[in-house]
Coordinates of C-alpha atoms in Angstrom, one line a residue:
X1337 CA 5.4 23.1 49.6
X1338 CA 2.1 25.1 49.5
X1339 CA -0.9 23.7 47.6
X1340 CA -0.2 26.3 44.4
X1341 CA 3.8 25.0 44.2
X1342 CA 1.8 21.2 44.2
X1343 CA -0.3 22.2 41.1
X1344 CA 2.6 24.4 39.5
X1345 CA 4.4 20.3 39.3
X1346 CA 2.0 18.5 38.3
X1347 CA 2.3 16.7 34.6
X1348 CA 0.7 19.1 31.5
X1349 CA -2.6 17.0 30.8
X1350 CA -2.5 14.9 28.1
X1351 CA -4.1 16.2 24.7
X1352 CA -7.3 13.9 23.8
X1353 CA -5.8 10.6 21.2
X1354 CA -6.7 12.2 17.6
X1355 CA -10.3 10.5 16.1
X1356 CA -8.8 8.4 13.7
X1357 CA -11.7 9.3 11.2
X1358 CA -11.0 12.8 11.6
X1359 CA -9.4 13.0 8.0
X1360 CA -7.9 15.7 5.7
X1361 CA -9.8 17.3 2.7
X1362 CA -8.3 16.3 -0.4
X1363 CA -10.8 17.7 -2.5
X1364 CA -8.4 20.1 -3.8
X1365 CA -5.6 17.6 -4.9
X1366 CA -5.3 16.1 -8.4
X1367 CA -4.5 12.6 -8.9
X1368 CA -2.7 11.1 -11.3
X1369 CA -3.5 7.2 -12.3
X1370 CA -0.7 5.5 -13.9
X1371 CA -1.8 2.9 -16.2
X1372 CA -5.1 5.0 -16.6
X1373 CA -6.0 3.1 -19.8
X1374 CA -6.2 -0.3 -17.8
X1375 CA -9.3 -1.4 -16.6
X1376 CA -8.8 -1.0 -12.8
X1377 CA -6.5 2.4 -13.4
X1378 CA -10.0 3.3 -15.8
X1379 CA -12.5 2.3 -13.1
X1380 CA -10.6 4.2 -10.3
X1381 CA -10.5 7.3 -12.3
X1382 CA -13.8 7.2 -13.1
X1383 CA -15.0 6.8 -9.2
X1384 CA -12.9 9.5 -8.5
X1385 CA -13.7 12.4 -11.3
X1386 CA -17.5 11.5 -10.9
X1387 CA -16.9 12.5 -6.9
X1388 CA -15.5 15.7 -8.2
X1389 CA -12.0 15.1 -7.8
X1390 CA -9.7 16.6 -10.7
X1391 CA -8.2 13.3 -12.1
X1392 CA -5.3 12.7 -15.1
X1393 CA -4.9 9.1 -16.7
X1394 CA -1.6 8.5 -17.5
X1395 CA -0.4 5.8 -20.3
X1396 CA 2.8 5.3 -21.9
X1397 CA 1.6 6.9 -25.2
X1398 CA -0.7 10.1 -24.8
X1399 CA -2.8 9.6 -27.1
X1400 CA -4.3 6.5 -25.8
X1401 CA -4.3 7.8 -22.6
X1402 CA -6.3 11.1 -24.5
X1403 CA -8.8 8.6 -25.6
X1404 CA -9.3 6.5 -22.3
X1405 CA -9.7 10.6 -20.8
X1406 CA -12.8 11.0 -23.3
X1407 CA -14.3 7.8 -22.7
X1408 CA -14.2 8.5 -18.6
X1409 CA -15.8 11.9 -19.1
X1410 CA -16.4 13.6 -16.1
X1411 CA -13.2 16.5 -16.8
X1412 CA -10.8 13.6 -16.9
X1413 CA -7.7 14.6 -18.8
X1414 CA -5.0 12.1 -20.2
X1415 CA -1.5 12.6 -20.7
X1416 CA 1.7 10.6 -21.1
X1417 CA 3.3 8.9 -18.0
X1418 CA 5.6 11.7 -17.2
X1419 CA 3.1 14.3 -17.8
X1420 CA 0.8 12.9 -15.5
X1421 CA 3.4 12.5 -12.7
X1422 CA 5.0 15.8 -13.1
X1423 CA 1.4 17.3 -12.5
X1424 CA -0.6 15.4 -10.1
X1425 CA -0.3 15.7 -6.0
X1426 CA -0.9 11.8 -5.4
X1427 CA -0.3 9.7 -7.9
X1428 CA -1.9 6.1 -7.9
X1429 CA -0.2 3.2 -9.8
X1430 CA -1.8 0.7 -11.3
X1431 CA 0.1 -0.9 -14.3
X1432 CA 0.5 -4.6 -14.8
X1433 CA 3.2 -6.3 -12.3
X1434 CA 5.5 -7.2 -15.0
X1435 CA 5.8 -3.6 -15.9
X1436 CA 5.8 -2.3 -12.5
X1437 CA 9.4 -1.8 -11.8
X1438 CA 10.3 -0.2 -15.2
X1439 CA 8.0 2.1 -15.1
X1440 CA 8.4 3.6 -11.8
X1441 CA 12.4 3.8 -12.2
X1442 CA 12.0 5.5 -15.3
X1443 CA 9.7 7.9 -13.7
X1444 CA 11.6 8.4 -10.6
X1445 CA 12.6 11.9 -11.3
X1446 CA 9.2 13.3 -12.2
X1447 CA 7.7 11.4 -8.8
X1448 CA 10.2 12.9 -6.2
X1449 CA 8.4 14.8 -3.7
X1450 CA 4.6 12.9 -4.9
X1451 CA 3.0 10.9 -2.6
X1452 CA 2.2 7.7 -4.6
X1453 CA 0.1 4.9 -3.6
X1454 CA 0.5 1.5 -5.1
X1455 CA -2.3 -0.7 -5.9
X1456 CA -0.5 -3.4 -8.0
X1457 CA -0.9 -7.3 -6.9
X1458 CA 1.9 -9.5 -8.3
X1459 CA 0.2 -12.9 -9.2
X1460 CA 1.0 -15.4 -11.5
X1461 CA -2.0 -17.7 -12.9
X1462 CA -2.1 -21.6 -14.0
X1463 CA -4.8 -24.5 -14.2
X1464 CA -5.4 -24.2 -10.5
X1465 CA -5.9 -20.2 -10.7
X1466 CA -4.2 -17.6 -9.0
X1467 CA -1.6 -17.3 -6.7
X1468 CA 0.4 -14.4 -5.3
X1469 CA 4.0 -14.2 -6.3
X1470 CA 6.5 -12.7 -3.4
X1471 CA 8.6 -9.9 -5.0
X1472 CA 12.4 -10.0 -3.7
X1473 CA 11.3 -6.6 -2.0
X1474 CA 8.7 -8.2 -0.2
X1475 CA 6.0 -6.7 -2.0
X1476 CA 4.9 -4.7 -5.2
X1477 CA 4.6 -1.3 -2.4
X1478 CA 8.0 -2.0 -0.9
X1479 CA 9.4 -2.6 -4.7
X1480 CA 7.9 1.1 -5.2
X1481 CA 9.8 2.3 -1.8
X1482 CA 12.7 1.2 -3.0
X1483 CA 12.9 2.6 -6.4
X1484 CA 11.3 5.6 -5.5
X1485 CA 13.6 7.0 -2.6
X1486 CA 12.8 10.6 -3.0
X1487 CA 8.6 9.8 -3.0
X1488 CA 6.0 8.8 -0.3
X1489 CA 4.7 5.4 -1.0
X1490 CA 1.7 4.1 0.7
X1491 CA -0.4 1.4 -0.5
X1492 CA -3.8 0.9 -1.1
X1493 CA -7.1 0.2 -3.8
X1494 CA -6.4 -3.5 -4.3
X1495 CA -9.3 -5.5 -4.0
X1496 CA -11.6 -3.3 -5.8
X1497 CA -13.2 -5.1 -8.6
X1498 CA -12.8 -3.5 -12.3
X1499 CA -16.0 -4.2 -13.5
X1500 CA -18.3 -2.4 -10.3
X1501 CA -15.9 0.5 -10.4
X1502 CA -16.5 1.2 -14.0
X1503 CA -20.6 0.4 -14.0
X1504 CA -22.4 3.6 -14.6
X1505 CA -24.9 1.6 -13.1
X1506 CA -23.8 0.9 -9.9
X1507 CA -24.2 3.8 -7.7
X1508 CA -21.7 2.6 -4.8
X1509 CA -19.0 0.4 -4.0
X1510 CA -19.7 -1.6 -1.3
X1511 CA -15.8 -2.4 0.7
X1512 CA -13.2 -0.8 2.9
X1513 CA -9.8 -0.1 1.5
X1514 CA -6.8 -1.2 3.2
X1515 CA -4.6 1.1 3.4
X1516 CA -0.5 1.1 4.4
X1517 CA 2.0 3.6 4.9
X1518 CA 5.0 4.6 6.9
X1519 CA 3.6 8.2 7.4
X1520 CA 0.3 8.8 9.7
X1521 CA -0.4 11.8 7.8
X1522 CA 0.1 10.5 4.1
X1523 CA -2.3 7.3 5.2
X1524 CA -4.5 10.1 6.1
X1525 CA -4.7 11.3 3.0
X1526 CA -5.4 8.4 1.0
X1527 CA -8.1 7.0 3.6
X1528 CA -9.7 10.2 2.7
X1529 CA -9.6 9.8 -0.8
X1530 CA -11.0 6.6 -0.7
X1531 CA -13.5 7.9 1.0
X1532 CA -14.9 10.7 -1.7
X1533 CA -15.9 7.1 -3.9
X1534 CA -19.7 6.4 -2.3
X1535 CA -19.8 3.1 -0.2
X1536 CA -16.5 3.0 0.2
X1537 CA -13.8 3.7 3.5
X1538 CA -10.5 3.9 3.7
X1539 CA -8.9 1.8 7.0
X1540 CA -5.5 1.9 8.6
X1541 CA -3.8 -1.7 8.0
X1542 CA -0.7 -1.0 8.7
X1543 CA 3.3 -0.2 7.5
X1544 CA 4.7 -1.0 4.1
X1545 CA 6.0 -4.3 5.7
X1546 CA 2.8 -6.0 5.4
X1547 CA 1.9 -4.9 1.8
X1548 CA 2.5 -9.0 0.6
X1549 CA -0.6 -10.0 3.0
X1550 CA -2.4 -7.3 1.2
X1551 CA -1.5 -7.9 -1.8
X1552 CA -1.7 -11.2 -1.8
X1553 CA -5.5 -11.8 -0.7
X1554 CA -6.5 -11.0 -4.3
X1555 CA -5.5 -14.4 -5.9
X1556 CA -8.6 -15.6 -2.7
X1557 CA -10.9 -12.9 -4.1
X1558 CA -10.6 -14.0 -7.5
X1559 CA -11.6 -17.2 -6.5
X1560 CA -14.5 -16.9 -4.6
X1561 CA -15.3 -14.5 -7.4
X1562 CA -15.3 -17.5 -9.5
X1563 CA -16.6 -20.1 -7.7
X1564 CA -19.8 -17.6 -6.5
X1565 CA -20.1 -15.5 -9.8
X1566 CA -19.5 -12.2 -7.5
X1567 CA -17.4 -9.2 -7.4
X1568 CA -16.7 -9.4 -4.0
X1569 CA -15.3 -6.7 -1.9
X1570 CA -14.2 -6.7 1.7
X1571 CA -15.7 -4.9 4.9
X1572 CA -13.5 -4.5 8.2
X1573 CA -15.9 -5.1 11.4
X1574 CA -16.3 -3.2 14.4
X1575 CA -13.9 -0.1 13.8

């Protein structure tokens, strides 16, 4: 075998790993925030219009969701539930737990083909404070997964606090978002979008399976928020 029949065998060279920070431009897609009217639905569309994304709160009756959209400002619009699902690219939901499931079943048709990101933590609360609850589907994200089989659920936004995102005052939000999903592509997306809000950076933590970890770490937050009279946030070292 000559030296050129050698070469003409050897293995194609391997494309260079992807940078995991080189993310997608979402700047064009709108987002939809279910439970808009709710403080961290409100703060999160705030964040996001004031970085110039086009955002729609959704509620279950327009017209308070038409009246959270004037108090946000920044070209916010406000529609019904269904509205808002029916015209946004990603939707994020961030209704209380104990309306979480009916809501998304009875929105299943209008979020087929959406990729929608969960940001609800299922706690309970007593006289020792609060404590995660473990939904039968594992977690509020895998609940979504299941109801919504025709959608692309990821998870992400859940230890933001309320109160810093909707401070006109504060400029930035100092924490990385965790952020879970089957698809590499859809994680992508939303790593990105957290990434438009100043101070903040959307990180890779994993598949829908570990959602409950997740989830979970809020009832901690709230607590040390409590104890130290913070709105803490969390920050992923060395990646």
């Amino acid at each position: 075998m000559t030296s050129t029949d050698s070469a003409a065998h050897k293995a194609p060279a391997k494309a260079p790993a992807k940078d995991p920070w080189d993310l997608p431009d979402v700047s064009g897609l709108v987002v939809g925030v279910l439970g808009g009217t709710g403080p961290q639905g409100k703060g999160l569309a705030y964040r996001l219009a004031k970085a110039g994304q086009k955002v729609i709160v959704g509620s279950r009756a327009a017209e308070r969701a038409e009246a959270a959209a004037e108090e946000i400002e920044h070209g916010v619009e406000g529609a019904d539930n269904a509205e808002t699902a029916r015209r946004s690219d990603i939707v994020i939901v961030a209704v209380p737990w104990d309306g979480h499931g009916k809501t998304l079943e009875s929105l299943r048709g209008e979020l087929s083909g959406k990729l929608v990101v969960d940001c609800v933590n299922p706690l309970g609360f007593d006289k020792k404070g609060a404590y995660a609850l473990k939904p039968e589907e594992g977690s509020a994200a895998e609940q979504a997964a299941a109801l919504l089989p025709d959608s692309r659920v990821a998870a992400a936004f859940h230890h933001l606090s309320a109160v810093l995102l909707q401070d006109p005052e504060t400029d930035e939000i100092d924490t990385d978002v965790m952020v879970l999903g089957e698809e590499r592509a859809d994680v992508e997306i939303v790593q990105a979008l957290a990434g438009r809000i100043p101070g903040m950076r959307g990180v890779f933590a994993g598949r829908l399976r570990n959602a409950h970890q997740v989830e979970s770490l809020v009832a901690n937050l709230i607590s040390v928020n409590r104890r130290y009279k913070a709105h803490a946030g969390l920050r992923v070292t060395d990646v």
